[in-house]
Tab-separated table of C-alpha atoms and ligand atoms in Angstrom:
chain	number	residue	atom	x	y	z
A	774	UNK	CA	-28.154	42.126	-321.916
A	775	UNK	CA	-25.164	43.181	-323.988
A	776	UNK	CA	-25.453	39.790	-325.678
A	777	UNK	CA	-27.502	41.784	-328.176
A	778	UNK	CA	-24.362	43.729	-329.074
A	779	UNK	CA	-22.406	40.475	-329.354
A	780	UNK	CA	-25.117	39.079	-331.575
A	781	UNK	CA	-25.008	42.024	-333.966
A	782	UNK	CA	-21.202	41.959	-333.980
A	783	UNK	CA	-21.436	38.377	-335.158
A	784	UNK	CA	-23.579	39.643	-338.038
A	785	UNK	CA	-20.986	42.142	-339.211
A	786	UNK	CA	-20.190	40.470	-342.515
A	787	UNK	CA	-23.899	40.050	-343.405
A	788	UNK	CA	-24.412	43.735	-342.654
A	789	UNK	CA	-21.479	44.672	-344.859
A	790	UNK	CA	-22.882	42.493	-347.635
A	791	UNK	CA	-26.227	44.256	-347.470
A	792	UNK	CA	-24.547	47.669	-347.410
A	793	UNK	CA	-22.468	46.685	-350.441
A	794	UNK	CA	-25.595	45.584	-352.327
A	795	UNK	CA	-27.288	48.878	-351.530
A	796	UNK	CA	-24.372	51.182	-352.336
A	797	UNK	CA	-23.673	49.285	-355.565
A	798	UNK	CA	-27.184	50.299	-356.680
A	799	UNK	CA	-26.666	54.006	-357.206
A	800	UNK	CA	-29.713	56.077	-356.343
A	801	UNK	CA	-29.331	59.737	-357.215
A	802	UNK	CA	-32.673	61.354	-356.376
A	803	UNK	CA	-33.210	62.688	-359.896
A	804	UNK	CA	-32.732	59.337	-361.652
A	805	UNK	CA	-36.021	57.553	-361.078
A	806	UNK	CA	-35.030	54.497	-363.134
A	807	UNK	CA	-31.950	53.816	-361.033
A	808	UNK	CA	-33.675	54.553	-357.722
A	809	UNK	CA	-36.472	52.146	-358.660
A	810	UNK	CA	-33.912	49.385	-359.117
A	811	UNK	CA	-32.891	49.867	-355.497
A	812	UNK	CA	-36.573	50.003	-354.515
A	813	UNK	CA	-37.044	46.604	-356.241
A	814	UNK	CA	-34.121	45.208	-354.295
A	815	UNK	CA	-35.407	46.515	-350.961
A	816	UNK	CA	-38.955	45.421	-351.617
A	817	UNK	CA	-37.697	41.858	-352.044
A	818	UNK	CA	-35.469	42.188	-348.980
A	819	UNK	CA	-38.322	43.475	-346.800
A	820	UNK	CA	-40.487	40.599	-347.978
A	821	UNK	CA	-37.902	38.174	-346.565
A	822	UNK	CA	-38.189	40.023	-343.243
A	823	UNK	CA	-41.818	38.987	-342.943
A	824	UNK	CA	-43.662	42.307	-343.247
A	825	UNK	CA	-47.379	41.501	-343.343
A	826	UNK	CA	-48.119	44.313	-345.729
A	827	UNK	CA	-45.906	45.992	-348.300
A	828	UNK	CA	-47.382	48.813	-350.283
A	829	UNK	CA	-45.510	50.321	-353.220
A	830	UNK	CA	-46.670	53.838	-353.928
A	831	UNK	CA	-45.811	54.728	-357.531
A	832	UNK	CA	-44.198	58.104	-358.233
A	833	UNK	CA	-43.728	59.766	-361.588
A	834	UNK	CA	-40.586	61.855	-361.111
A	835	UNK	CA	-38.811	60.240	-358.155
A	836	UNK	CA	-38.409	56.606	-357.141
A	837	UNK	CA	-41.443	54.697	-355.884
A	838	UNK	CA	-42.058	54.828	-352.135
A	839	UNK	CA	-42.396	51.686	-349.994
A	840	UNK	CA	-44.587	51.385	-346.933
A	841	UNK	CA	-44.109	48.113	-345.053
A	842	UNK	CA	-45.917	47.134	-341.863
A	843	UNK	CA	-45.302	44.400	-339.327
A	844	UNK	CA	-48.031	43.412	-336.824
A	845	UNK	CA	-50.661	45.684	-338.406
A	846	UNK	CA	-53.378	44.451	-336.030
A	847	UNK	CA	-51.397	44.537	-332.785
A	848	UNK	CA	-52.973	46.677	-330.057
A	849	UNK	CA	-50.231	49.194	-329.170
A	850	UNK	CA	-49.624	52.553	-330.798
A	851	UNK	CA	-47.372	52.098	-333.822
A	852	UNK	CA	-43.695	52.867	-334.160
A	853	UNK	CA	-42.451	54.338	-337.419
A	854	UNK	CA	-39.095	53.982	-339.143
A	855	UNK	CA	-38.365	56.822	-341.551
A	856	UNK	CA	-35.618	55.961	-344.009
A	857	UNK	CA	-34.659	57.410	-347.361
A	858	UNK	CA	-32.636	55.607	-349.996
A	859	UNK	CA	-31.933	58.433	-352.429
A	860	UNK	CA	-28.497	60.067	-352.438
A	861	UNK	CA	-27.011	63.347	-353.653
A	862	UNK	CA	-24.352	61.575	-355.730
A	863	UNK	CA	-25.008	61.658	-359.492
A	864	UNK	CA	-25.116	58.304	-361.261
A	865	UNK	CA	-21.565	57.297	-362.142
A	866	UNK	CA	-20.090	58.581	-358.876
A	867	UNK	CA	-19.232	54.965	-358.062
A	868	UNK	CA	-16.490	54.981	-360.675
A	869	UNK	CA	-14.631	57.836	-358.986
A	870	UNK	CA	-15.500	56.732	-355.432
A	871	UNK	CA	-15.663	52.944	-355.647
A	872	UNK	CA	-16.806	50.775	-352.764
A	873	UNK	CA	-13.846	49.909	-350.568
A	874	UNK	CA	-13.108	48.931	-346.978
A	875	UNK	CA	-10.035	50.487	-345.406
A	876	UNK	CA	-8.982	50.982	-341.775
A	877	UNK	CA	-12.360	49.898	-340.477
A	878	UNK	CA	-14.206	52.237	-342.797
A	879	UNK	CA	-16.579	51.482	-345.634
A	880	UNK	CA	-16.420	54.007	-348.473
A	881	UNK	CA	-19.019	54.612	-351.160
A	882	UNK	CA	-21.672	57.091	-352.316
A	883	UNK	CA	-24.605	57.180	-349.924
A	884	UNK	CA	-22.968	54.709	-347.510
A	885	UNK	CA	-23.347	57.122	-344.594
A	886	UNK	CA	-26.376	59.104	-345.772
A	887	UNK	CA	-28.184	56.897	-345.186
A	888	UNK	CA	-27.758	53.393	-346.532
A	889	UNK	CA	-25.715	52.382	-343.469
A	890	UNK	CA	-28.621	53.406	-341.253
A	891	UNK	CA	-31.035	51.390	-343.379
A	892	UNK	CA	-28.822	48.332	-342.871
A	893	UNK	CA	-28.818	48.753	-339.079
A	894	UNK	CA	-32.588	49.248	-338.979
A	895	UNK	CA	-33.354	46.197	-341.139
A	896	UNK	CA	-30.876	44.121	-339.120
A	897	UNK	CA	-32.618	45.154	-335.882
A	898	UNK	CA	-36.041	44.214	-337.253
A	899	UNK	CA	-34.740	40.878	-338.516
A	900	UNK	CA	-33.121	40.047	-335.170
A	901	UNK	CA	-36.215	40.839	-333.115
A	902	UNK	CA	-38.377	38.800	-335.467
A	903	UNK	CA	-36.087	35.803	-335.257
A	904	UNK	CA	-36.072	36.063	-331.457
A	905	UNK	CA	-39.840	36.454	-331.293
A	906	UNK	CA	-39.356	39.834	-329.630
A	907	UNK	CA	-41.098	42.191	-332.015
A	908	UNK	CA	-42.975	44.900	-330.087
A	909	UNK	CA	-46.654	44.141	-329.587
A	910	UNK	CA	-47.712	47.032	-331.784
A	911	UNK	CA	-47.673	47.836	-335.482
A	912	UNK	CA	-44.252	48.700	-336.865
A	913	UNK	CA	-44.223	50.878	-339.978
A	914	UNK	CA	-41.261	51.311	-342.283
A	915	UNK	CA	-41.433	54.107	-344.838
A	916	UNK	CA	-38.730	53.923	-347.493
A	917	UNK	CA	-38.724	57.266	-349.273
A	918	UNK	CA	-36.847	58.455	-352.340
A	919	UNK	CA	-36.902	62.260	-352.261
A	920	UNK	CA	-35.415	63.303	-348.920
A	921	UNK	CA	-32.362	64.909	-350.490
A	922	UNK	CA	-34.564	67.361	-352.386
A	923	UNK	CA	-36.710	68.227	-349.358
A	924	UNK	CA	-39.287	65.384	-349.544
A	925	UNK	CA	-41.833	67.102	-351.820
A	926	UNK	CA	-43.467	63.791	-352.821
A	927	UNK	CA	-43.284	61.950	-349.497
A	928	UNK	CA	-44.090	64.702	-347.003
A	929	UNK	CA	-47.853	64.104	-346.969
A	930	UNK	CA	-47.411	60.339	-346.669
A	931	UNK	CA	-44.887	60.742	-343.861
A	932	UNK	CA	-47.284	62.953	-341.919
A	933	UNK	CA	-50.284	60.688	-342.531
A	934	UNK	CA	-48.379	57.583	-341.432
A	935	UNK	CA	-46.864	59.280	-338.394
A	936	UNK	CA	-50.156	60.737	-337.167
A	937	UNK	CA	-51.037	57.962	-334.692
A	938	UNK	CA	-47.489	56.802	-333.922
A	939	UNK	CA	-45.927	56.702	-330.470
A	940	UNK	CA	-42.387	57.061	-331.768
A	941	UNK	CA	-40.538	57.923	-334.966
A	942	UNK	CA	-37.088	56.433	-335.496
A	943	UNK	CA	-34.829	58.089	-338.053
A	944	UNK	CA	-31.595	56.227	-338.877
A	945	UNK	CA	-29.968	59.242	-340.508
A	946	UNK	CA	-26.226	59.364	-339.808
A	947	UNK	CA	-25.180	60.105	-336.256
A	948	UNK	CA	-22.979	63.168	-335.811
A	949	UNK	CA	-19.290	62.854	-336.623
A	950	UNK	CA	-18.642	62.126	-332.947
A	951	UNK	CA	-21.322	59.428	-332.924
A	952	UNK	CA	-24.027	61.353	-331.090
A	953	UNK	CA	-27.722	60.969	-331.841
A	954	UNK	CA	-29.467	64.108	-333.049
A	955	UNK	CA	-31.920	65.562	-330.577
A	956	UNK	CA	-32.488	68.790	-332.451
A	957	UNK	CA	-32.372	69.988	-336.001
A	958	UNK	CA	-32.841	73.429	-337.344
A	959	UNK	CA	-35.865	74.117	-339.444
A	960	UNK	CA	-35.463	75.657	-342.837
A	961	UNK	CA	-37.503	77.758	-345.202
A	962	UNK	CA	-36.733	78.613	-348.811
A	963	UNK	CA	-38.162	81.849	-350.150
A	964	UNK	CA	-38.325	83.513	-353.510
A	965	UNK	CA	-38.054	87.282	-353.509
A	966	UNK	CA	-39.438	89.061	-356.573
A	967	UNK	CA	-38.822	92.757	-357.163
A	968	UNK	CA	-40.760	94.444	-359.906
A	969	UNK	CA	-39.739	97.882	-361.129
A	970	UNK	CA	-40.191	99.503	-364.504
A	971	UNK	CA	-37.970	99.264	-367.574
A	972	UNK	CA	-36.808	102.304	-369.484
A	973	UNK	CA	-33.953	103.354	-371.754
A	974	UNK	CA	-30.905	103.975	-369.590
A	975	UNK	CA	-29.748	106.788	-371.893
A	976	UNK	CA	-32.909	108.449	-373.183
A	977	UNK	CA	-35.258	108.150	-370.204
A	978	UNK	CA	-33.558	106.838	-367.065
A	979	UNK	CA	-35.901	108.963	-364.960
A	980	UNK	CA	-38.877	106.956	-366.218
A	981	UNK	CA	-37.540	103.656	-364.934
A	982	UNK	CA	-37.817	102.052	-361.536
A	983	UNK	CA	-34.556	100.220	-361.030
A	984	UNK	CA	-35.364	96.798	-359.607
A	985	UNK	CA	-31.686	96.135	-358.843
A	986	UNK	CA	-31.420	99.236	-356.646
A	987	UNK	CA	-34.613	98.233	-354.874
A	988	UNK	CA	-33.230	94.712	-354.459
A	989	UNK	CA	-29.954	96.006	-353.033
A	990	UNK	CA	-31.836	97.782	-350.253
A	991	UNK	CA	-34.075	94.785	-349.585
A	992	UNK	CA	-31.037	92.481	-349.426
A	993	UNK	CA	-29.523	94.599	-346.647
A	994	UNK	CA	-32.829	94.657	-344.796
A	995	UNK	CA	-33.125	90.867	-345.089
A	996	UNK	CA	-29.542	90.430	-343.938
A	997	UNK	CA	-30.397	92.237	-340.713
A	998	UNK	CA	-32.768	89.399	-339.789
A	999	UNK	CA	-29.738	87.214	-338.990
A	1000	UNK	CA	-29.435	86.308	-335.324
A	1001	UNK	CA	-26.597	83.821	-335.450
A	1002	UNK	CA	-26.108	83.768	-331.685
A	1003	UNK	CA	-29.553	82.212	-331.369
A	1004	UNK	CA	-29.113	79.934	-334.348
A	1005	UNK	CA	-31.160	81.998	-336.767
A	1006	UNK	CA	-29.660	82.554	-340.198
A	1007	UNK	CA	-31.097	84.314	-343.217
A	1008	UNK	CA	-29.022	84.210	-346.392
A	1009	UNK	CA	-29.678	85.660	-349.808
A	1010	UNK	CA	-28.195	82.824	-351.853
A	1011	UNK	CA	-28.995	83.499	-355.510
A	1012	UNK	CA	-29.963	86.541	-357.530
A	1013	UNK	CA	-30.937	87.167	-361.122
A	1014	UNK	CA	-32.026	90.388	-362.727
A	1015	UNK	CA	-31.791	92.886	-365.541
A	1016	UNK	CA	-32.290	92.381	-369.249
A	1017	UNK	CA	-29.625	94.372	-371.115
A	1018	UNK	CA	-26.694	96.692	-370.444
A	1019	UNK	CA	-28.604	99.814	-371.492
A	1020	UNK	CA	-31.987	99.103	-369.885
A	1021	UNK	CA	-33.105	100.132	-366.422
A	1022	UNK	CA	-33.903	96.694	-364.972
A	1023	UNK	CA	-37.574	95.906	-364.483
A	1024	UNK	CA	-37.255	92.724	-362.510
A	1025	UNK	CA	-35.041	90.880	-360.041
A	1026	UNK	CA	-35.619	87.463	-358.494
A	1027	UNK	CA	-33.612	86.120	-355.579
A	1028	UNK	CA	-33.528	83.005	-353.429
A	1029	UNK	CA	-33.388	83.217	-349.656
A	1030	UNK	CA	-32.408	80.408	-347.301
A	1031	UNK	CA	-33.617	80.649	-343.694
A	1032	UNK	CA	-32.757	78.413	-340.712
A	1033	UNK	CA	-33.852	78.522	-337.098
A	1034	UNK	CA	-33.879	76.380	-333.975
A	1035	UNK	CA	-37.436	77.000	-332.814
A	1036	UNK	CA	-40.844	77.161	-334.378
A	1037	UNK	CA	-41.245	80.593	-332.784
A	1038	UNK	CA	-38.124	81.909	-334.522
A	1039	UNK	CA	-39.212	80.395	-337.855
A	1040	UNK	CA	-42.608	82.066	-337.518
A	1041	UNK	CA	-40.924	85.379	-336.725
A	1042	UNK	CA	-38.806	85.157	-339.877
A	1043	UNK	CA	-41.824	84.210	-341.934
A	1044	UNK	CA	-43.710	87.264	-340.721
A	1045	UNK	CA	-40.735	89.576	-341.339
A	1046	UNK	CA	-40.195	88.315	-344.874
A	1047	UNK	CA	-43.904	88.647	-345.597
A	1048	UNK	CA	-43.820	92.282	-344.459
A	1049	UNK	CA	-41.041	93.669	-346.644
A	1050	UNK	CA	-42.196	96.957	-348.070
A	1051	UNK	CA	-40.761	98.760	-351.102
A	1052	UNK	CA	-38.175	101.472	-350.547
A	1053	UNK	CA	-38.620	103.079	-353.963
A	1054	UNK	CA	-41.899	104.626	-355.097
A	1055	UNK	CA	-43.637	102.342	-357.568
A	1056	UNK	CA	-41.578	99.219	-356.860
A	1057	UNK	CA	-43.394	96.002	-355.957
A	1058	UNK	CA	-41.788	93.552	-353.540
A	1059	UNK	CA	-43.117	90.058	-352.892
A	1060	UNK	CA	-41.487	87.293	-350.901
A	1061	UNK	CA	-43.050	83.838	-351.024
A	1062	UNK	CA	-42.166	80.672	-349.156
A	1063	UNK	CA	-41.504	77.852	-351.600
A	1064	UNK	CA	-40.474	75.146	-349.184
A	1065	UNK	CA	-40.532	74.643	-345.454
A	1066	UNK	CA	-39.295	72.109	-342.927
A	1067	UNK	CA	-40.159	73.036	-339.350
A	1068	UNK	CA	-37.430	72.737	-336.711
A	1069	UNK	CA	-37.063	69.632	-334.580
A	1070	UNK	CA	-36.943	71.257	-331.158
A	1071	UNK	CA	-34.841	69.573	-328.505
A	1072	UNK	CA	-36.760	67.440	-326.007
A	1073	UNK	CA	-34.525	66.477	-323.065
A	1074	UNK	CA	-36.964	63.745	-321.941
A	1075	UNK	CA	-36.455	61.798	-325.172
A	1076	UNK	CA	-32.694	61.892	-324.958
A	1077	UNK	CA	-32.681	60.836	-321.308
A	1078	UNK	CA	-34.897	57.886	-322.090
A	1079	UNK	CA	-32.782	56.787	-325.074
A	1080	UNK	CA	-29.553	57.187	-323.097
A	1081	UNK	CA	-30.925	55.092	-320.217
A	1082	UNK	CA	-31.932	52.329	-322.628
A	1083	UNK	CA	-28.529	52.462	-324.316
A	1084	UNK	CA	-26.815	52.150	-320.954
A	1085	UNK	CA	-28.685	48.934	-320.160
A	1086	UNK	CA	-27.227	47.451	-323.342
A	1087	UNK	CA	-23.683	48.615	-322.750
A	1088	UNK	CA	-23.857	51.700	-324.986
A	1089	UNK	CA	-23.017	55.255	-323.966
A	1090	UNK	CA	-25.249	57.612	-325.897
A	1091	UNK	CA	-24.383	61.251	-326.537
A	1092	UNK	CA	-26.557	63.922	-328.065
A	1093	UNK	CA	-26.012	66.773	-330.463
A	1094	UNK	CA	-27.887	68.440	-333.278
A	1095	UNK	CA	-27.621	69.581	-336.855
A	1096	UNK	CA	-28.164	72.698	-338.917
A	1097	UNK	CA	-29.673	70.628	-341.714
A	1098	UNK	CA	-33.111	69.050	-341.631
A	1099	UNK	CA	-34.372	65.510	-342.115
A	1100	UNK	CA	-37.789	63.906	-342.403
A	1101	UNK	CA	-37.685	63.732	-338.598
A	1102	UNK	CA	-38.417	67.470	-338.610
A	1103	UNK	CA	-41.922	66.738	-339.913
A	1104	UNK	CA	-42.790	64.193	-337.234
A	1105	UNK	CA	-41.185	66.192	-334.408
A	1106	UNK	CA	-43.202	69.273	-335.368
A	1107	UNK	CA	-46.367	67.132	-335.137
A	1108	UNK	CA	-45.476	66.382	-331.528
A	1109	UNK	CA	-44.497	62.764	-332.275
A	1110	UNK	CA	-41.509	61.710	-330.125
A	1111	UNK	CA	-38.709	61.515	-332.679
A	1112	UNK	CA	-35.223	60.028	-332.332
A	1113	UNK	CA	-32.898	61.028	-335.149
A	1114	UNK	CA	-29.286	60.250	-335.975
A	1115	UNK	CA	-29.760	56.568	-335.071
A	1116	UNK	CA	-27.783	55.539	-338.152
A	1117	UNK	CA	-24.151	54.864	-338.868
A	1118	UNK	CA	-21.204	56.838	-337.564
A	1119	UNK	CA	-18.798	58.188	-340.136
A	1120	UNK	CA	-17.873	61.284	-342.044
A	1121	UNK	CA	-18.050	62.994	-345.406
A	1122	UNK	CA	-21.774	62.729	-346.153
A	1123	UNK	CA	-22.501	64.224	-349.594
A	1124	UNK	CA	-18.776	64.293	-350.474
A	1125	UNK	CA	-16.267	62.098	-352.307
A	1126	UNK	CA	-14.849	60.692	-349.051
A	1127	UNK	CA	-18.225	59.647	-347.622
A	1128	UNK	CA	-17.696	56.659	-345.361
A	1129	UNK	CA	-19.129	54.616	-342.532
A	1130	UNK	CA	-17.238	53.411	-339.456
A	1131	UNK	CA	-17.921	49.704	-339.870
A	1132	UNK	CA	-18.097	48.962	-336.123
A	1133	UNK	CA	-20.959	51.421	-335.837
A	1134	UNK	CA	-23.273	49.217	-337.929
A	1135	UNK	CA	-23.709	46.531	-335.216
A	1136	UNK	CA	-23.618	49.189	-332.512
A	1137	UNK	CA	-26.487	51.151	-334.018
A	1138	UNK	CA	-28.436	47.957	-334.763
A	1139	UNK	CA	-28.123	47.207	-331.040
A	1140	UNK	CA	-29.339	50.664	-330.079
A	1141	UNK	CA	-32.295	50.462	-332.473
A	1142	UNK	CA	-33.254	46.963	-331.320
A	1143	UNK	CA	-32.930	48.037	-327.663
A	1144	UNK	CA	-35.215	51.008	-328.257
A	1145	UNK	CA	-37.793	48.778	-329.978
A	1146	UNK	CA	-37.650	46.399	-327.002
A	1147	UNK	CA	-37.685	48.903	-324.167
A	1148	UNK	CA	-39.177	52.250	-325.191
B	768	ZN	ZN1	-30.063	61.580	-345.228
């Protein structure tokens, strides 16, 4: 059955061509115009892959979202591919990190995160179609454009599409060692607001309520919520406060980043941050969650099944996890079996030396196709 791997290896140059086309179209999340050019390109590409329905969902401040479906009327429960095509690299990054192939690696902004994974996924779909081996169930592909900013525009669509799916496949990069990701931490972003009372620091300091002093005590309290041994981190990451050098400060705002491995731990943090009480008489302390991605908790059954399928196709599959989230966190938290890190191997995501190990493109296409065939 490893002839599938041989087949995809024979497609290496076509895969590199597609990756080149995609990386050459820069797609910084915040530049809707540029991202839409890549959406145009992919919409046309997906059309050539025979999707029966392609819906383009217009967006005003990020690139349009694509929802393609193959076999919409097939009887089985659907599978869902979750891919994003936005990158963290500002437009123009290509000039300082041009596309190049060197020592079996393909360099370029967004190559690893996650255009390489998109290439492997599309290649797998194309191959199964040509062989008449598409699963007898609907296959959804969501191409989103806001993952790198936490998926504010696509979250609802992702959840709605995933709701009746039997499996979500996320071709985000594999780990550096090439392992799929069977867990991801969840994350919550909070805004802490401390309100005190302003007064003249010379004439009437006793009339003020110093929001910075209140904040300092809250920051220490918040810091104690860290439980790094169990993967829980709570970090005060930004702070702003005060109005002038001779005024008792009336207000401080701060940003807090939280991460945890389990939904239980996330809920515990949420409760603790919601229960902060003022240390100074008259101060007001509020802490609100601005953004939230639930954790993708590890499910050993999913990894075992994926590893067994890989084995049948000559692939040894390893597992690991990540401190950062992906759109797979949403589907996993809904109880949808989710396989993440199915994309390219490589290193340097989000940095100037971002690159893909070229041999991993056919390998991951094989793994994805095998999962579609055998899950
Ligand atoms: Zn990504």
